[in-house]
mmCIF file of C-alpha atoms in Angstrom:
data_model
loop_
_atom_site.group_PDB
_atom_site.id
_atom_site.type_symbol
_atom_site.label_atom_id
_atom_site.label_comp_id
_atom_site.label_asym_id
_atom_site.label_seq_id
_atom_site.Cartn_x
_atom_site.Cartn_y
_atom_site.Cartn_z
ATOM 1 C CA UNK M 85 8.690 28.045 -41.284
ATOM 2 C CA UNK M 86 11.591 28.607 -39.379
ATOM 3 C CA UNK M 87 12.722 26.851 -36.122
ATOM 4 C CA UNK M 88 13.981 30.445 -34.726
ATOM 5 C CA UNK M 89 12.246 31.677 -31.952
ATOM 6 C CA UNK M 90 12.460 35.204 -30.478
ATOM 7 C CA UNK M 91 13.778 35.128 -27.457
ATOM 8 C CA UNK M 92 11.659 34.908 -24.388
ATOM 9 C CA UNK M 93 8.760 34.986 -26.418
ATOM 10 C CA UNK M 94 8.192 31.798 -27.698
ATOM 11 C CA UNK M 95 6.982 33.169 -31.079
ATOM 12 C CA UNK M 96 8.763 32.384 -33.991
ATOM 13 C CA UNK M 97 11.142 34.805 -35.556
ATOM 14 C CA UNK M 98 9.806 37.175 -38.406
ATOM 15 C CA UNK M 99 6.624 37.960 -39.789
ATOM 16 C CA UNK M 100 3.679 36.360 -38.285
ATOM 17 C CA UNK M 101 0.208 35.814 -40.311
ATOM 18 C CA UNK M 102 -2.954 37.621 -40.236
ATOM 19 C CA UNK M 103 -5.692 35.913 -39.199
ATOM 20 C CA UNK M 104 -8.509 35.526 -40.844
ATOM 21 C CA UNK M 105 -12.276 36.347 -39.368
ATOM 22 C CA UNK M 106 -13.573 32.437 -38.759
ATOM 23 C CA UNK M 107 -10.379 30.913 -39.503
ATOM 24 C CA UNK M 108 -7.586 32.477 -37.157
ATOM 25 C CA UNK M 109 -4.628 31.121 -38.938
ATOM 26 C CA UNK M 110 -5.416 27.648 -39.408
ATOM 27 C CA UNK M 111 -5.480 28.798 -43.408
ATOM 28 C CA UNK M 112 -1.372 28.772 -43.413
ATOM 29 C CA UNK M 113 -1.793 24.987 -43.266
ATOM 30 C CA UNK M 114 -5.087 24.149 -43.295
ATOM 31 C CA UNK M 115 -5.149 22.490 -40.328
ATOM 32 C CA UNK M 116 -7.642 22.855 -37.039
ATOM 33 C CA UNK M 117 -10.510 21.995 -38.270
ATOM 34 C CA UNK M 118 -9.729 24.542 -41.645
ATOM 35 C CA UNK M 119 -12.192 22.216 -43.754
ATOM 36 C CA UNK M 120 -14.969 22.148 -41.300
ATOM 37 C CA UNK M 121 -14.734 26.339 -40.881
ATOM 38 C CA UNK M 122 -15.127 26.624 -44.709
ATOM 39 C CA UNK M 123 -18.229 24.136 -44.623
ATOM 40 C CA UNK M 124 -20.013 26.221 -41.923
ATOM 41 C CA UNK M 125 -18.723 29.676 -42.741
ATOM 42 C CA UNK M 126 -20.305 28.878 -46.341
ATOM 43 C CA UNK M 127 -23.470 27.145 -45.378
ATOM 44 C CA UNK M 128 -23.813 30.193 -42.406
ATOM 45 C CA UNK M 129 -23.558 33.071 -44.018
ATOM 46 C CA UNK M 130 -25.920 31.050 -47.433
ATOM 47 C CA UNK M 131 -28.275 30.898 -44.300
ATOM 48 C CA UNK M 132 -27.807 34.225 -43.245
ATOM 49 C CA UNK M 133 -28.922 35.394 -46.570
ATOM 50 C CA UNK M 134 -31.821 33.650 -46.785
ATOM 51 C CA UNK M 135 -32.927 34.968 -43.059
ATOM 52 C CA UNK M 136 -32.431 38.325 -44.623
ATOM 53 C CA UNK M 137 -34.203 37.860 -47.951
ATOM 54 C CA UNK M 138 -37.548 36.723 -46.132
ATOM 55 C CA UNK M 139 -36.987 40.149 -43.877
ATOM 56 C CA UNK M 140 -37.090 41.608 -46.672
ATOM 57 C CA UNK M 141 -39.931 39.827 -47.836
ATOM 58 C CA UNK M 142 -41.794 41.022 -44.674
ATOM 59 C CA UNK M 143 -40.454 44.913 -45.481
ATOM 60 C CA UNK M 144 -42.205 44.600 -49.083
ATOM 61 C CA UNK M 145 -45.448 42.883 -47.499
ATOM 62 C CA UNK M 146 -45.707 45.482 -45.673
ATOM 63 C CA UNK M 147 -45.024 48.372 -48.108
ATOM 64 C CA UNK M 148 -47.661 46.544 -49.821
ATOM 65 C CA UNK M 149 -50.245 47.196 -46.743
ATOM 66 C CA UNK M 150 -49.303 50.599 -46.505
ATOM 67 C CA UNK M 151 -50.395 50.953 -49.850
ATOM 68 C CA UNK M 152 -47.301 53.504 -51.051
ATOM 69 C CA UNK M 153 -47.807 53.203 -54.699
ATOM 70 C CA UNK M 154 -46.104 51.618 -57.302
ATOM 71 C CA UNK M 155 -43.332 53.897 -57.749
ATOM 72 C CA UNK M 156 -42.092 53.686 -53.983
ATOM 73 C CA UNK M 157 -42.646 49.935 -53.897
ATOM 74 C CA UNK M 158 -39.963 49.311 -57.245
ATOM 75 C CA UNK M 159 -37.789 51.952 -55.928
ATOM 76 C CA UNK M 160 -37.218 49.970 -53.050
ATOM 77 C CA UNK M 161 -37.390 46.824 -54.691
ATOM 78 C CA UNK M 162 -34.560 48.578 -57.260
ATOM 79 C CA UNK M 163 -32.424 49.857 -54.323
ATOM 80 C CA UNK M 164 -32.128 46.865 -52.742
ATOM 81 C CA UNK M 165 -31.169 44.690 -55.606
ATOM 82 C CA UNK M 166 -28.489 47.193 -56.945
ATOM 83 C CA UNK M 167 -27.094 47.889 -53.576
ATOM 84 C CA UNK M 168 -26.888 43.720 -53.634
ATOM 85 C CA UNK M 169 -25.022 43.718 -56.816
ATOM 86 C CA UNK M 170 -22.528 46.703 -55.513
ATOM 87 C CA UNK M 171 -21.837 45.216 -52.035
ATOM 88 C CA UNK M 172 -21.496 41.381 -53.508
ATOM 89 C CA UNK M 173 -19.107 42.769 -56.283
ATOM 90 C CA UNK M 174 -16.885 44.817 -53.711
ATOM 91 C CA UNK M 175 -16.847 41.983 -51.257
ATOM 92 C CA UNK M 176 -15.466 39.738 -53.974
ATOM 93 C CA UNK M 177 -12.326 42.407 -54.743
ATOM 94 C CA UNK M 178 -11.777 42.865 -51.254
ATOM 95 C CA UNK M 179 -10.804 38.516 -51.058
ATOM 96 C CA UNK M 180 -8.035 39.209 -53.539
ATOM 97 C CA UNK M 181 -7.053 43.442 -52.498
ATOM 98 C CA UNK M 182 -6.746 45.245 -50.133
ATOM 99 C CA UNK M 183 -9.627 47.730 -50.494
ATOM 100 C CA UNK M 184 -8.890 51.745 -50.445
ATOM 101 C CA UNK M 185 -9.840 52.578 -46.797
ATOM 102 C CA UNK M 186 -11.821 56.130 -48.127
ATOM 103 C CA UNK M 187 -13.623 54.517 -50.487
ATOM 104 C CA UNK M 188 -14.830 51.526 -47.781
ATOM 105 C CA UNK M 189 -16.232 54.565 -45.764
ATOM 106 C CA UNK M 190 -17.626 55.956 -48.397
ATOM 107 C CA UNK M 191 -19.727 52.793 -49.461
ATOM 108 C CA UNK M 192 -20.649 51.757 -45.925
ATOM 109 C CA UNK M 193 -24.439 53.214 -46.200
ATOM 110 C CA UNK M 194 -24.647 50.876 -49.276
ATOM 111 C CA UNK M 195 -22.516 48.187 -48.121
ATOM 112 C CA UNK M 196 -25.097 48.305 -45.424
ATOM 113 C CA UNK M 197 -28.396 48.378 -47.726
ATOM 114 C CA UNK M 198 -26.835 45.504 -50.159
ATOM 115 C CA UNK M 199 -25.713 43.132 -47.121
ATOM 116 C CA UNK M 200 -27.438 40.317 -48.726
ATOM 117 C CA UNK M 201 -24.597 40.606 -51.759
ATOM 118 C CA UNK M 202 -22.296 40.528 -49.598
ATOM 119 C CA UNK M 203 -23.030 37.548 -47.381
ATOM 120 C CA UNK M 204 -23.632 35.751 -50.655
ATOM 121 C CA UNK M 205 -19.960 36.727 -51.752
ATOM 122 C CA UNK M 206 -18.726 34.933 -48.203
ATOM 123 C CA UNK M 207 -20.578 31.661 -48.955
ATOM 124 C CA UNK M 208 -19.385 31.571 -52.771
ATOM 125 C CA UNK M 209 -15.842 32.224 -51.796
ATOM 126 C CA UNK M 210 -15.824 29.738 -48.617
ATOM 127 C CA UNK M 211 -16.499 26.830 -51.061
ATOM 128 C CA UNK M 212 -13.039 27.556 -52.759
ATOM 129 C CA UNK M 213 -11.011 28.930 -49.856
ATOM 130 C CA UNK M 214 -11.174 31.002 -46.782
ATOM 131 C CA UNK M 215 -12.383 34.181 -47.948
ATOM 132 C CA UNK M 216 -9.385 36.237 -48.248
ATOM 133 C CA UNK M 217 -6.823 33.637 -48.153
ATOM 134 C CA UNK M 218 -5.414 34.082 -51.556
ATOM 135 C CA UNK M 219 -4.848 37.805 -50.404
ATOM 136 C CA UNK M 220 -3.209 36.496 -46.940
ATOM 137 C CA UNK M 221 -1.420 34.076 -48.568
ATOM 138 C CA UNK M 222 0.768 36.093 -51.019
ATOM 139 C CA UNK M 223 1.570 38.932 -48.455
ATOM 140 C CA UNK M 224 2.540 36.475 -45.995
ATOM 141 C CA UNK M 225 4.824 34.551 -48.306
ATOM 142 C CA UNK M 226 6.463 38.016 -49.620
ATOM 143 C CA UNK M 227 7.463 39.246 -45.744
ATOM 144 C CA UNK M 228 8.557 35.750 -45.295
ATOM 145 C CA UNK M 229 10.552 36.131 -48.464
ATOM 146 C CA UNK M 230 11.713 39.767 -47.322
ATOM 147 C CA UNK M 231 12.408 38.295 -44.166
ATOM 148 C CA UNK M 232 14.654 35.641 -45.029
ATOM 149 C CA UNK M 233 16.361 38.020 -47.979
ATOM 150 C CA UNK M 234 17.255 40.278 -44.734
ATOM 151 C CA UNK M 235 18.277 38.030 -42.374
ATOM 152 C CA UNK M 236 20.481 35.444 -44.335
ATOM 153 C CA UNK M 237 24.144 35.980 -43.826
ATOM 154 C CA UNK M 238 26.862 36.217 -45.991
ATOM 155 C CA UNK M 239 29.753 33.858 -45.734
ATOM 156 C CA UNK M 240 33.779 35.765 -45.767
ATOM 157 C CA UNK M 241 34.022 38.910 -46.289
ATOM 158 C CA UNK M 242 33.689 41.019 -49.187
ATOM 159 C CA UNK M 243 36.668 42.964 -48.620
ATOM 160 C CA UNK M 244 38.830 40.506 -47.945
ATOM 161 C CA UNK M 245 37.998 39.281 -51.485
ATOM 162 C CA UNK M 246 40.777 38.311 -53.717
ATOM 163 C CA UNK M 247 41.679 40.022 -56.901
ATOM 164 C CA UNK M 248 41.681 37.664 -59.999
ATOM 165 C CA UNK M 249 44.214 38.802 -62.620
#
């Protein structure tokens, strides 16, 4: 990174990172404890989904009580395990794109129903990296790129350039 500073900020000059939920930007160099986020954020949100599958449990217990049928009890049963599938498999695209912001509020109801998928998609992807990182990571380095592309300066000047003949 670069030693520039804006002035009377303190902050240095050009792009600055996103942070990340959990993580804040110790992912740039995975420093501040980085390791020991990834540990908990995993094992917290594998914890998380276990809470929510014995819920769930309780839910179909008591469907079971209330004696709905057979039908209503697998449709249930069905919902919640696509919605799982869904919301674990759009979780998992959203660590490496940027999802469309229509379509997010157009899946929140199931986002909602198949939480479980996607708290499992969190823990898998904490194991390997900060969920999202990869995603940070490249848009970061680009505007940094950009950045420097922009603000490097030429030496001379061009149209003081001499004609070769």
């Amino acid at each position: 990174m670069s030693d520039e500073t804006n002035t009377g900020t303190g902050t240095p000059a050009g792009p600055q990172p996103e942070p990340l939920r959990f993580f804040g930007t110790t992912w740039i160099d995975h420093d501040g404890g980085y390791t020991g986020r990834r540990i908990g954020v995993a094992a917290g949100s594998l914890a998380t989904a276990v809470a929510a599958c014995f819920v769930l449990r309780f839910a179909y217990q008591g469907l079971a009580i209330a004696d709905v049928g057979t039908p209503v009890t697998l449709m249930v049963v069905v919902m919640f395990a696509v919605c799982s599938a869904l919301a674990f498999r759009h979780t998992w695209d959203a660590f490496t794109k940027r999802p469309d912001p229509d379509r997010q509020a157009s899946l929140r109801g199931l986002l909602a129903i198949g939480f479980i998928g996607s708290l499992l998609a969190y823990s898998l992807r904490s194991l390997t990296e900060a969920p999202g990182e990869k995603l940070h990571r490249e848009e970061y380095e680009a505007a940094r790129d950009q950045y420097t592309r922009r603000t490097t300066r030429r030496t001379g000047n061009p149209s003081r350039k001499r004609n070769h003949r």
